[in-house]
Coordinates of C-alpha atoms in Angstrom, one line a residue:
M1 CA -0.1 0.0 -0.2
T2 CA 1.1 3.4 -0.5
D3 CA 2.2 5.3 2.6
P4 CA -0.6 8.5 2.9
H5 CA 2.2 10.5 4.8
W6 CA 4.7 10.2 1.9
Q7 CA 1.8 11.5 -0.3
Q8 CA 1.2 14.4 1.5
A9 CA 4.8 15.0 1.6
L10 CA 5.2 15.6 -2.4
F11 CA 5.5 18.6 -3.6
T12 CA 3.9 20.2 -6.1
Q13 CA 4.7 23.5 -7.9
A14 CA 2.0 26.4 -8.1
A15 CA 1.3 27.3 -11.2
P16 CA 1.5 31.4 -12.0
E17 CA -1.2 33.5 -11.8
L18 CA -1.9 37.0 -13.1
G19 CA -3.6 39.8 -11.7
N20 CA -5.2 42.8 -13.7
Q21 CA -2.9 43.4 -16.9
Y22 CA -3.8 47.3 -16.2
R23 CA -3.2 47.7 -12.9
D24 CA 0.2 46.0 -12.9
D25 CA 1.3 47.6 -15.8
P26 CA 3.4 50.4 -14.4
L27 CA 5.1 51.2 -17.6
L28 CA 1.5 51.5 -19.7
A29 CA 0.1 53.7 -16.5
G30 CA 2.8 55.8 -16.9
W31 CA 2.8 56.5 -20.3
L32 CA -0.7 57.7 -20.5
R33 CA -0.4 59.7 -17.6
R34 CA 2.2 61.3 -19.4
T35 CA 0.8 61.7 -22.8
V36 CA -3.0 62.1 -23.1
P37 CA -4.6 64.6 -21.3
A38 CA -6.4 63.9 -17.9
N39 CA -9.7 64.6 -19.8
V40 CA -9.3 62.2 -22.3
L41 CA -7.4 59.7 -20.1
Q42 CA -10.4 59.6 -16.9
P43 CA -13.0 58.0 -19.3
L44 CA -10.6 55.4 -21.0
E45 CA -9.3 54.0 -18.2
A46 CA -12.5 52.7 -16.6
E47 CA -12.3 50.7 -20.1
L48 CA -8.8 49.5 -19.5
D49 CA -9.1 48.7 -15.8
E50 CA -12.3 46.3 -17.1
L51 CA -9.7 45.0 -19.9
G52 CA -7.0 44.9 -17.7
A53 CA -9.0 42.2 -15.4
L54 CA -10.0 40.1 -18.3
A55 CA -7.2 39.9 -19.5
G56 CA -5.2 37.9 -16.8
G57 CA -8.9 36.4 -15.4
D58 CA -11.3 34.9 -17.2
L59 CA -10.3 35.4 -20.6
Y60 CA -6.3 34.2 -19.9
R61 CA -8.2 31.0 -18.3
M62 CA -10.3 30.7 -21.1
Q63 CA -7.6 30.6 -23.4
L64 CA -5.3 27.8 -21.3
A65 CA -8.4 25.6 -21.6
D66 CA -9.2 26.2 -24.9
R67 CA -5.5 25.3 -25.8
L68 CA -6.2 22.0 -28.3
N69 CA -8.6 23.6 -30.0
E70 CA -7.9 24.9 -33.7
P71 CA -10.0 26.0 -36.6
K72 CA -11.7 23.1 -38.8
L73 CA -12.0 23.3 -42.7
T74 CA -15.3 21.3 -44.0
Q75 CA -14.9 21.3 -47.4
W76 CA -17.8 19.0 -48.3
D77 CA -20.9 17.8 -47.7
A78 CA -22.6 14.9 -46.5
W79 CA -24.1 14.6 -50.0
G80 CA -20.9 15.7 -52.0
N81 CA -21.8 19.3 -52.5
R82 CA -18.6 21.7 -51.8
V83 CA -19.1 24.1 -48.7
D84 CA -15.7 25.0 -47.6
T85 CA -17.1 25.9 -44.3
L86 CA -14.8 27.2 -41.6
E87 CA -15.3 27.1 -37.9
V88 CA -13.4 28.9 -35.5
T89 CA -12.7 28.4 -31.7
P90 CA -14.6 29.5 -28.6
L91 CA -12.0 31.5 -27.4
W92 CA -12.2 33.6 -30.6
R93 CA -15.9 33.4 -30.9
E94 CA -15.5 35.4 -28.0
A95 CA -12.8 37.7 -28.5
E96 CA -15.0 38.8 -31.4
R97 CA -18.6 39.5 -29.2
L98 CA -15.6 41.4 -26.5
T99 CA -13.8 43.6 -29.8
V100 CA -17.2 44.7 -30.5
K101 CA -18.4 45.5 -27.2
H102 CA -14.4 47.7 -26.5
G103 CA -14.2 48.5 -29.6
I104 CA -11.2 47.8 -30.6
V105 CA -11.1 48.5 -34.3
A106 CA -14.0 51.2 -33.6
T107 CA -12.0 53.2 -31.1
A108 CA -9.8 54.5 -33.9
Y109 CA -12.2 56.1 -35.7
E110 CA -14.0 58.0 -33.3
Q111 CA -13.7 61.5 -34.3
A112 CA -14.2 62.9 -30.9
L113 CA -11.2 61.6 -28.9
G114 CA -9.3 63.5 -32.3
R115 CA -5.3 63.0 -32.3
H116 CA -5.8 60.2 -29.5
A117 CA -7.6 57.6 -30.9
R118 CA -5.0 55.4 -31.9
I119 CA -3.8 55.7 -28.2
A120 CA -6.8 55.0 -26.9
Q121 CA -7.1 51.9 -29.2
F122 CA -3.6 50.6 -29.4
A123 CA -3.8 50.3 -25.2
K124 CA -6.8 48.6 -25.4
V125 CA -5.2 46.2 -28.5
Y126 CA -2.1 45.9 -26.1
L127 CA -4.5 44.5 -23.2
F128 CA -6.2 42.3 -25.4
H129 CA -4.2 40.9 -27.6
P130 CA -2.1 38.0 -25.5
S131 CA -5.2 36.1 -23.8
T132 CA -6.8 36.0 -27.6
D133 CA -4.7 33.5 -29.3
V134 CA -4.1 36.2 -32.4
Y135 CA -7.4 37.1 -33.1
S136 CA -5.7 40.4 -33.1
C137 CA -4.3 39.0 -37.0
P138 CA -8.0 39.7 -38.9
L139 CA -8.2 43.2 -36.4
A140 CA -5.2 44.4 -37.7
M141 CA -6.8 43.5 -41.3
T142 CA -9.8 45.1 -40.4
D143 CA -8.4 48.3 -39.2
G144 CA -5.9 48.2 -42.0
A145 CA -8.8 47.8 -45.1
A146 CA -10.9 50.7 -43.3
R147 CA -8.2 53.1 -43.3
T148 CA -7.1 52.4 -46.8
L149 CA -10.7 52.6 -48.2
L150 CA -11.0 55.7 -46.7
E151 CA -7.8 57.0 -47.9
S152 CA -8.8 55.5 -51.6
G153 CA -11.7 58.1 -51.4
N154 CA -13.8 55.5 -53.1
A155 CA -16.9 57.3 -51.5
R156 CA -18.9 53.9 -52.8
L157 CA -17.8 51.6 -51.2
I158 CA -16.2 53.4 -47.8
S159 CA -20.1 54.1 -47.2
H160 CA -21.0 50.5 -47.9
A161 CA -17.8 48.9 -45.8
L162 CA -16.8 51.0 -43.6
P163 CA -19.8 51.1 -41.6
H164 CA -19.4 47.7 -40.9
L165 CA -15.6 47.3 -40.6
T166 CA -16.2 49.8 -37.2
S167 CA -19.2 48.7 -36.5
R168 CA -20.0 47.6 -32.2
D169 CA -22.6 46.0 -33.0
P170 CA -22.1 41.9 -33.2
A171 CA -25.0 41.8 -35.8
T172 CA -23.0 43.6 -38.7
F173 CA -19.5 44.0 -37.6
W174 CA -17.5 42.6 -40.1
T175 CA -13.5 41.4 -40.1
S176 CA -11.6 41.6 -43.3
G177 CA -8.5 39.5 -45.2
Q178 CA -5.6 40.9 -46.9
W179 CA -4.8 38.5 -50.2
M180 CA -1.6 39.7 -51.3
T181 CA 0.8 36.5 -50.6
E182 CA 1.1 34.2 -53.9
T183 CA 3.5 31.2 -54.3
T184 CA 6.0 33.7 -56.0
G185 CA 6.4 35.1 -52.5
G186 CA 4.7 37.8 -50.0
S187 CA 7.3 40.5 -50.4
D188 CA 7.8 41.0 -53.9
V189 CA 4.6 41.2 -54.8
G190 CA 4.9 43.0 -58.1
R191 CA 5.3 39.3 -59.3
S192 CA 2.2 38.6 -58.6
Q193 CA -0.1 35.8 -61.3
T194 CA -3.6 36.5 -60.1
R195 CA -5.6 37.9 -63.3
A196 CA -8.3 40.9 -63.3
V197 CA -10.7 40.3 -66.2
E198 CA -13.6 42.6 -67.1
E199 CA -16.7 40.7 -68.5
N200 CA -20.4 42.6 -69.1
G201 CA -18.9 45.7 -66.7
V202 CA -18.0 43.4 -64.3
W203 CA -14.1 42.5 -63.0
R204 CA -13.7 39.0 -62.1
L205 CA -10.6 37.3 -60.3
Y206 CA -8.5 34.0 -61.4
G207 CA -5.8 32.6 -59.3
R208 CA -4.0 31.2 -56.2
K209 CA -3.7 33.1 -53.4
W210 CA -1.3 30.6 -51.2
F211 CA -1.6 32.5 -47.7
T212 CA -4.6 34.0 -46.5
S213 CA -4.6 34.6 -43.3
A214 CA -8.2 35.1 -41.3
V215 CA -10.4 33.3 -43.9
T216 CA -13.3 33.4 -42.2
S217 CA -13.9 37.3 -42.9
Q218 CA -16.6 38.9 -44.9
M219 CA -14.3 40.6 -47.4
A220 CA -10.2 41.5 -48.2
L221 CA -8.6 43.8 -50.2
T222 CA -6.7 41.5 -52.7
L223 CA -4.0 42.5 -55.5
A224 CA -4.1 41.3 -59.7
R225 CA -3.2 42.4 -62.8
P226 CA -5.8 43.4 -65.4
E227 CA -5.8 41.5 -68.7
G228 CA -3.0 43.8 -70.9
N229 CA -1.1 45.6 -67.4
P230 CA 2.3 45.5 -67.7
P231 CA 4.5 43.1 -65.0
G232 CA 5.4 44.9 -62.2
G233 CA 4.1 46.7 -59.0
K234 CA 2.6 49.6 -61.4
G235 CA 0.6 47.0 -63.2
L236 CA -1.4 45.6 -60.5
A237 CA -4.7 47.1 -58.9
M238 CA -6.5 46.8 -55.7
F239 CA -10.0 44.9 -55.4
F240 CA -12.9 44.8 -52.9
V241 CA -14.3 41.1 -52.9
E242 CA -17.1 40.2 -50.8
V243 CA -15.8 36.4 -49.4
R244 CA -19.6 35.0 -49.6
D245 CA -22.7 36.5 -51.7
A246 CA -26.3 36.9 -49.9
Q247 CA -27.0 32.9 -49.9
G248 CA -23.8 32.1 -48.0
R249 CA -22.1 30.8 -50.9
L250 CA -18.7 31.2 -51.4
N251 CA -18.0 33.9 -54.4
G252 CA -15.8 32.1 -56.9
I253 CA -13.5 31.0 -54.1
R254 CA -12.2 27.3 -53.3
V255 CA -10.2 26.8 -50.1
D256 CA -7.8 24.2 -50.8
R257 CA -6.6 23.6 -47.2
L258 CA -5.7 25.6 -44.3
K259 CA -1.7 26.0 -43.5
D260 CA -0.1 23.6 -41.1
K261 CA 2.1 26.4 -38.8
L262 CA 4.5 26.6 -36.6
G263 CA 2.2 29.1 -34.2
T264 CA -0.7 31.2 -34.8
R265 CA -2.6 27.8 -35.3
K266 CA -6.0 29.5 -33.9
V267 CA -5.8 32.1 -37.1
P268 CA -7.6 29.8 -40.3
T269 CA -4.6 30.6 -42.6
A270 CA -5.8 29.1 -46.1
E271 CA -4.9 28.4 -49.8
L272 CA -7.2 29.8 -51.7
M273 CA -7.9 29.8 -55.6
L274 CA -10.2 32.5 -57.4
E275 CA -12.3 31.0 -59.7
G276 CA -14.1 33.5 -61.7
T277 CA -14.4 35.9 -57.8
R278 CA -16.5 38.8 -58.6
A279 CA -14.7 42.0 -57.5
E280 CA -15.4 45.9 -57.6
L281 CA -12.0 47.9 -58.2
V282 CA -11.0 50.1 -55.5
G283 CA -9.4 52.9 -57.1
Q284 CA -7.4 53.4 -60.3
P285 CA -6.8 50.4 -63.0
V286 CA -2.9 50.5 -62.3
N287 CA -0.5 51.3 -58.9
G288 CA -2.4 48.6 -56.5
T289 CA 1.0 48.2 -54.5
R290 CA 0.9 51.9 -54.0
A291 CA -3.0 51.9 -53.1
I292 CA -2.7 49.4 -50.5
E293 CA 0.1 50.9 -48.8
P294 CA -2.0 52.6 -45.8
M295 CA -2.8 48.9 -45.1
L296 CA 0.9 47.8 -44.8
G297 CA 1.3 51.1 -42.1
V298 CA -1.7 50.3 -40.2
T299 CA -1.0 45.9 -40.1
R300 CA 2.9 47.1 -39.3
T301 CA 1.9 48.8 -36.1
W302 CA -0.5 46.2 -34.8
N303 CA 2.4 43.9 -35.6
S304 CA 4.7 46.2 -33.1
V305 CA 2.0 46.5 -30.4
C306 CA 1.6 43.0 -30.5
A307 CA 5.3 42.6 -30.3
V308 CA 5.4 44.5 -26.9
S309 CA 2.0 42.8 -25.5
F310 CA 3.7 39.3 -25.9
M311 CA 7.1 40.4 -24.2
R312 CA 4.8 41.9 -21.3
R313 CA 2.6 38.6 -20.9
G314 CA 5.6 36.6 -21.2
L315 CA 7.2 38.7 -18.1
A316 CA 4.4 38.6 -16.0
L317 CA 3.9 35.2 -16.0
A318 CA 7.8 34.8 -15.8
R319 CA 7.8 37.3 -12.6
A320 CA 4.6 35.6 -11.0
Y321 CA 6.4 32.3 -11.3
A322 CA 9.8 33.7 -9.8
A323 CA 8.1 35.1 -6.7
R324 CA 6.6 31.5 -5.9
R325 CA 9.2 29.4 -6.9
E326 CA 12.4 28.2 -4.1
A327 CA 15.4 27.0 -5.6
F328 CA 18.2 26.6 -3.0
G329 CA 16.9 27.9 -0.4
A330 CA 15.0 31.3 -1.7
P331 CA 12.3 32.4 -4.3
L332 CA 14.0 32.9 -7.9
A333 CA 13.2 36.4 -8.0
R334 CA 16.1 36.6 -5.2
Q335 CA 17.7 34.5 -7.0
P336 CA 20.6 37.2 -8.3
L337 CA 21.5 35.5 -11.6
H338 CA 17.4 35.3 -12.3
A339 CA 17.0 38.7 -11.4
D340 CA 19.6 39.6 -13.2
T341 CA 18.1 38.0 -17.0
L342 CA 15.0 39.1 -15.8
A343 CA 15.8 43.2 -15.5
A344 CA 17.9 42.9 -19.1
L345 CA 14.1 41.7 -20.5
E346 CA 12.4 44.0 -18.4
A347 CA 14.5 46.9 -20.0
E348 CA 14.2 45.3 -23.6
T349 CA 10.3 45.7 -23.0
W350 CA 10.1 49.5 -21.4
G351 CA 12.4 50.3 -24.9
A352 CA 10.2 48.4 -27.1
F353 CA 7.0 49.9 -25.6
L354 CA 8.3 53.0 -26.1
M355 CA 9.3 53.3 -29.4
T356 CA 6.1 51.6 -30.5
F357 CA 3.4 54.0 -28.8
L358 CA 5.9 56.9 -30.1
L359 CA 4.9 55.0 -33.9
V360 CA 0.8 54.8 -32.4
E361 CA 1.3 58.5 -31.5
L362 CA 2.6 59.3 -35.2
A363 CA 0.0 57.8 -36.5
G364 CA -3.0 59.5 -34.5
R365 CA -1.3 62.5 -35.4
A366 CA -1.3 62.0 -39.0
E367 CA -4.7 60.8 -38.9
S368 CA -6.2 63.3 -37.5
G369 CA -4.9 66.2 -39.6
Q370 CA -2.3 67.5 -36.3
I371 CA 0.8 66.5 -37.9
D372 CA 4.1 68.8 -39.0
D373 CA 6.1 67.5 -42.3
Q374 CA 9.3 66.1 -40.0
Q375 CA 7.0 64.6 -37.7
R376 CA 5.3 62.9 -41.0
A377 CA 9.0 62.3 -42.1
L378 CA 9.6 60.4 -38.7
L379 CA 6.6 58.3 -39.1
R380 CA 7.2 57.4 -42.1
L381 CA 10.6 56.3 -41.1
V382 CA 10.3 54.7 -38.1
T383 CA 7.0 52.3 -39.2
P384 CA 9.2 50.3 -40.8
L385 CA 11.9 50.3 -38.3
T386 CA 9.5 49.4 -35.2
K387 CA 8.1 46.7 -36.7
L388 CA 11.6 44.8 -37.4
V389 CA 13.1 45.7 -34.2
T390 CA 10.1 45.5 -32.0
G391 CA 9.9 41.9 -33.7
K392 CA 13.4 41.0 -33.0
Q393 CA 13.1 42.2 -28.8
A394 CA 10.0 40.1 -29.1
V395 CA 11.2 36.8 -30.0
S396 CA 14.2 36.9 -27.7
V397 CA 12.5 38.3 -24.6
V398 CA 9.8 35.3 -24.9
S399 CA 12.0 32.4 -26.1
E400 CA 14.3 34.0 -22.2
V401 CA 11.0 33.4 -20.7
I402 CA 10.6 30.2 -21.9
E403 CA 13.8 29.3 -20.2
S404 CA 13.2 31.3 -17.6
F405 CA 10.3 28.4 -16.1
G406 CA 12.9 25.8 -16.8
G407 CA 11.3 22.3 -17.9
A408 CA 7.7 23.7 -17.5
G409 CA 8.3 26.4 -20.0
Y410 CA 9.2 23.2 -22.7
V411 CA 5.9 21.6 -21.3
E412 CA 2.6 22.4 -23.7
D413 CA -0.2 22.1 -21.2
T414 CA 1.2 25.1 -19.4
G415 CA 0.7 27.2 -22.8
L416 CA 4.1 28.2 -22.3
P417 CA 5.3 27.4 -25.8
Q418 CA 2.1 28.4 -27.4
L419 CA 3.5 31.7 -26.3
L420 CA 6.8 31.2 -28.2
R421 CA 5.4 30.2 -31.7
D422 CA 2.8 32.8 -31.7
T423 CA 5.6 35.2 -31.5
Q424 CA 8.0 34.3 -33.8
V425 CA 5.5 35.1 -36.2
L426 CA 5.5 38.8 -35.8
P427 CA 10.0 39.0 -37.4
I428 CA 7.9 37.7 -40.5
W429 CA 4.3 38.7 -40.9
E430 CA 4.1 42.2 -43.0
G431 CA 7.8 41.8 -43.9
T432 CA 10.8 39.8 -42.3
T433 CA 14.1 42.0 -40.4
N434 CA 16.0 42.1 -43.6
V435 CA 12.5 43.4 -46.2
L436 CA 12.3 46.2 -43.8
S437 CA 15.9 46.9 -43.2
L438 CA 16.1 47.5 -47.3
D439 CA 12.8 49.5 -46.8
A440 CA 14.3 51.6 -44.8
L441 CA 17.8 51.6 -46.3
L442 CA 16.4 52.4 -50.4
R443 CA 13.6 54.7 -49.3
S444 CA 13.5 58.1 -51.3
D445 CA 13.3 60.1 -48.1
L446 CA 15.7 58.1 -45.7
H447 CA 17.8 61.1 -45.1
S448 CA 14.3 63.7 -43.9
G449 CA 13.6 60.8 -41.6
L450 CA 16.8 60.1 -40.3
A451 CA 16.9 64.1 -40.1
A452 CA 13.7 64.0 -38.0
L453 CA 14.5 61.1 -36.2
M454 CA 17.8 62.3 -34.8
G455 CA 15.7 65.7 -33.9
R456 CA 13.3 63.5 -32.0
A457 CA 16.1 61.8 -30.0
S458 CA 17.8 65.2 -29.5
A459 CA 15.0 66.4 -27.9
C460 CA 14.9 63.6 -25.8
V461 CA 18.4 64.0 -24.3
R462 CA 17.7 67.9 -24.2
G463 CA 15.5 67.6 -21.1
L464 CA 17.5 65.1 -19.2
E465 CA 18.8 66.6 -15.5
E466 CA 19.9 63.2 -14.1
P467 CA 23.8 63.0 -14.4
R468 CA 23.3 59.1 -15.4
L469 CA 20.6 59.4 -17.3
A470 CA 22.4 62.7 -19.3
A471 CA 25.3 60.4 -20.1
A472 CA 22.9 57.2 -21.1
G473 CA 21.4 60.1 -24.0
R474 CA 24.6 61.1 -25.5
Q475 CA 25.6 57.4 -26.0
A476 CA 22.3 57.0 -27.9
I477 CA 23.2 60.2 -30.0
G478 CA 26.5 59.2 -30.5
A479 CA 25.2 56.0 -31.9
L480 CA 22.6 57.7 -34.0
E481 CA 25.8 59.9 -35.3
R482 CA 28.2 57.0 -35.9
A483 CA 25.1 55.0 -37.8
A484 CA 24.6 58.3 -40.1
L485 CA 27.9 58.8 -40.7
W486 CA 28.0 55.4 -42.1
L487 CA 25.3 55.8 -44.2
E488 CA 26.8 58.8 -46.0
T489 CA 30.5 57.6 -46.5
R490 CA 29.5 54.2 -47.7
Q491 CA 28.9 54.2 -51.6
D492 CA 28.9 50.7 -52.6
R493 CA 25.6 49.5 -52.9
E494 CA 26.2 46.3 -51.9
V495 CA 27.9 46.8 -48.9
L496 CA 24.8 49.4 -47.9
Q497 CA 22.8 46.9 -48.3
A498 CA 24.4 43.5 -46.8
G499 CA 24.5 46.5 -43.8
A500 CA 21.2 47.5 -43.7
R501 CA 19.8 45.3 -40.8
R502 CA 22.8 46.6 -38.4
L503 CA 22.0 50.2 -39.6
A504 CA 18.5 49.6 -38.9
L505 CA 18.5 47.6 -36.1
T506 CA 21.7 50.4 -34.5
I507 CA 19.2 53.5 -35.5
A508 CA 16.3 51.8 -34.1
R509 CA 17.6 50.8 -30.4
A510 CA 19.7 53.7 -30.4
L511 CA 16.3 55.7 -30.2
Q512 CA 14.6 53.7 -27.8
L513 CA 17.3 54.6 -25.1
A514 CA 16.9 58.4 -26.2
L515 CA 13.2 57.4 -25.3
L516 CA 14.1 55.7 -22.2
C517 CA 16.0 58.5 -21.0
E518 CA 13.3 61.1 -21.3
H519 CA 10.7 58.4 -20.4
A520 CA 13.1 57.9 -17.0
Q521 CA 13.2 61.9 -16.6
W522 CA 9.8 62.4 -16.5
L523 CA 8.9 59.9 -13.8
L524 CA 11.8 61.2 -11.8
D525 CA 9.9 64.4 -12.3
N526 CA 6.0 63.5 -11.8
G527 CA 6.4 61.5 -8.4
G528 CA 9.5 60.0 -8.2
D529 CA 9.5 56.4 -9.9
R530 CA 12.6 55.3 -10.2
R531 CA 12.3 52.4 -12.3
G532 CA 12.0 54.1 -15.3
Y533 CA 15.6 55.2 -14.7
A534 CA 16.4 51.6 -13.5
A535 CA 14.8 50.3 -17.0
A536 CA 17.4 53.2 -19.1
M537 CA 20.3 52.7 -17.4
R538 CA 20.0 48.4 -17.8
F539 CA 19.2 49.2 -21.7
S540 CA 22.4 50.5 -22.1
R541 CA 24.2 48.6 -21.2
L542 CA 22.7 46.3 -23.8
P543 CA 24.4 46.3 -27.2
V544 CA 22.7 49.4 -28.9
D545 CA 25.5 50.6 -31.4
L546 CA 25.6 47.4 -33.7
M547 CA 27.7 49.2 -36.5
H548 CA 30.8 47.0 -37.0
E549 CA 32.7 46.5 -39.9
V550 CA 32.4 43.4 -42.0
D551 CA 34.5 41.8 -44.6
P552 CA 32.2 41.1 -47.3
A553 CA 34.7 38.9 -49.1
L554 CA 35.1 36.8 -46.0
D555 CA 31.3 36.3 -46.0
A556 CA 31.3 35.0 -49.4
L557 CA 34.0 32.5 -48.4
L558 CA 32.3 31.3 -45.5
L559 CA 29.1 30.5 -47.7
S560 CA 31.1 29.1 -50.5
E561 CA 31.4 25.8 -51.0
Q562 CA 35.0 25.8 -51.8
P563 CA 37.6 25.6 -48.8

């Protein structure tokens, strides 16, 4: 027989628990207090508090319970009819209900909030995202579609689709897809092979869309090449597609299969064949890649916010675990090396957050018309830079978080491995690190954007009174100056392109350090909170200036097949 006293002596580690994710995050609350007027923030805070409680409570518990569920594609009914119906998970259905209730998309389009509309929206996204199994993916594309239609000037589609995309009524709310990726690749969209044919005054689309996320959406914006148009991006046009007709039948669309992905497995990403899909031309029958650019600006901002949100979630779990897990006679939180590791991750998260919400603030200014030329130039450059750097930071931070749990971090039913897998999409979706580095390097307005960025960093540093913060601020400016000098003195195109990633990451991390110093000084001046000071100091000891020289000849030798 088993000894009952021995059974009682067995140790069982308690799982980490989350509290209210708004109240427990001094970074978000402090930044909002600094940035948003009290008359705007006060009514918003009640909703943020509600979302914070859900994100760390009922919604998080539902997420863990929903872990094994995935979307299901039924291609045929019992009688052999092709139906291609998709069923999403219970958590996704709840996430849609909460989206409508809290206006996760709608808030960005509420004019009463003015230039603070984007801040209010993305504060909600930051809390909502990590407990909803990447339901933020269709919401990002929905938001992007709304912004793209607004900027298209197509009055019929604006009046027809925008009220659905920004609705707070579950009966009328739509999500949107973004169908661009084909077998030719996702970055070089100019190679798109989807054809657009005008038949009796109606446009119909033919071709394969190889990677279409959230195919459950009611509409999509997509690119296709009208017959007779030249190759390349200029020959593409942007089209509006309603996925199903009034009877619920697919609109000339065949769903071949769902993608079997590393992560974001709750997102029903599909391979589609367009077989005469009825579509509507949004703007001109040319320059579709330019027409869809507003979509990319919005979705890259969502990507950045989701990155810092995942970083915050991972750290919230790791810190909760470290406070309860004892090893070698003390909680992990009091073990010097463990505390050192968590502090570095915390500093990375603070830097990523401040750069991301600078982007959010600039986007809100631009959409409300309250932006000057220098801020607009900064917005154009900081959009790809923020997306690329936060994607890399998120994967690094969450990977360390998983390790901080030891073996428990590697066990599926803790929910922790899914956090890492889902985070891995962030450096890939909407442009890989290399693609966005080249985007920043090769854009015609790089020099004006870099001048605006250096001006913003210099403004951060000018107000620093605490001596060590001032020294860290000078470090940030020095890194930016060396990056600018490297850019000016390298004439060889191949050398420039090879160094584009190091250039982009250096500029981004230097800006993060400057923003950290600025925020730390504000916290010291407005209540004496020294956590921002600690974050800035720790970040200043992490790699910031990555502009080391690399010999291309040695790289070629390393990659060659010959000794």
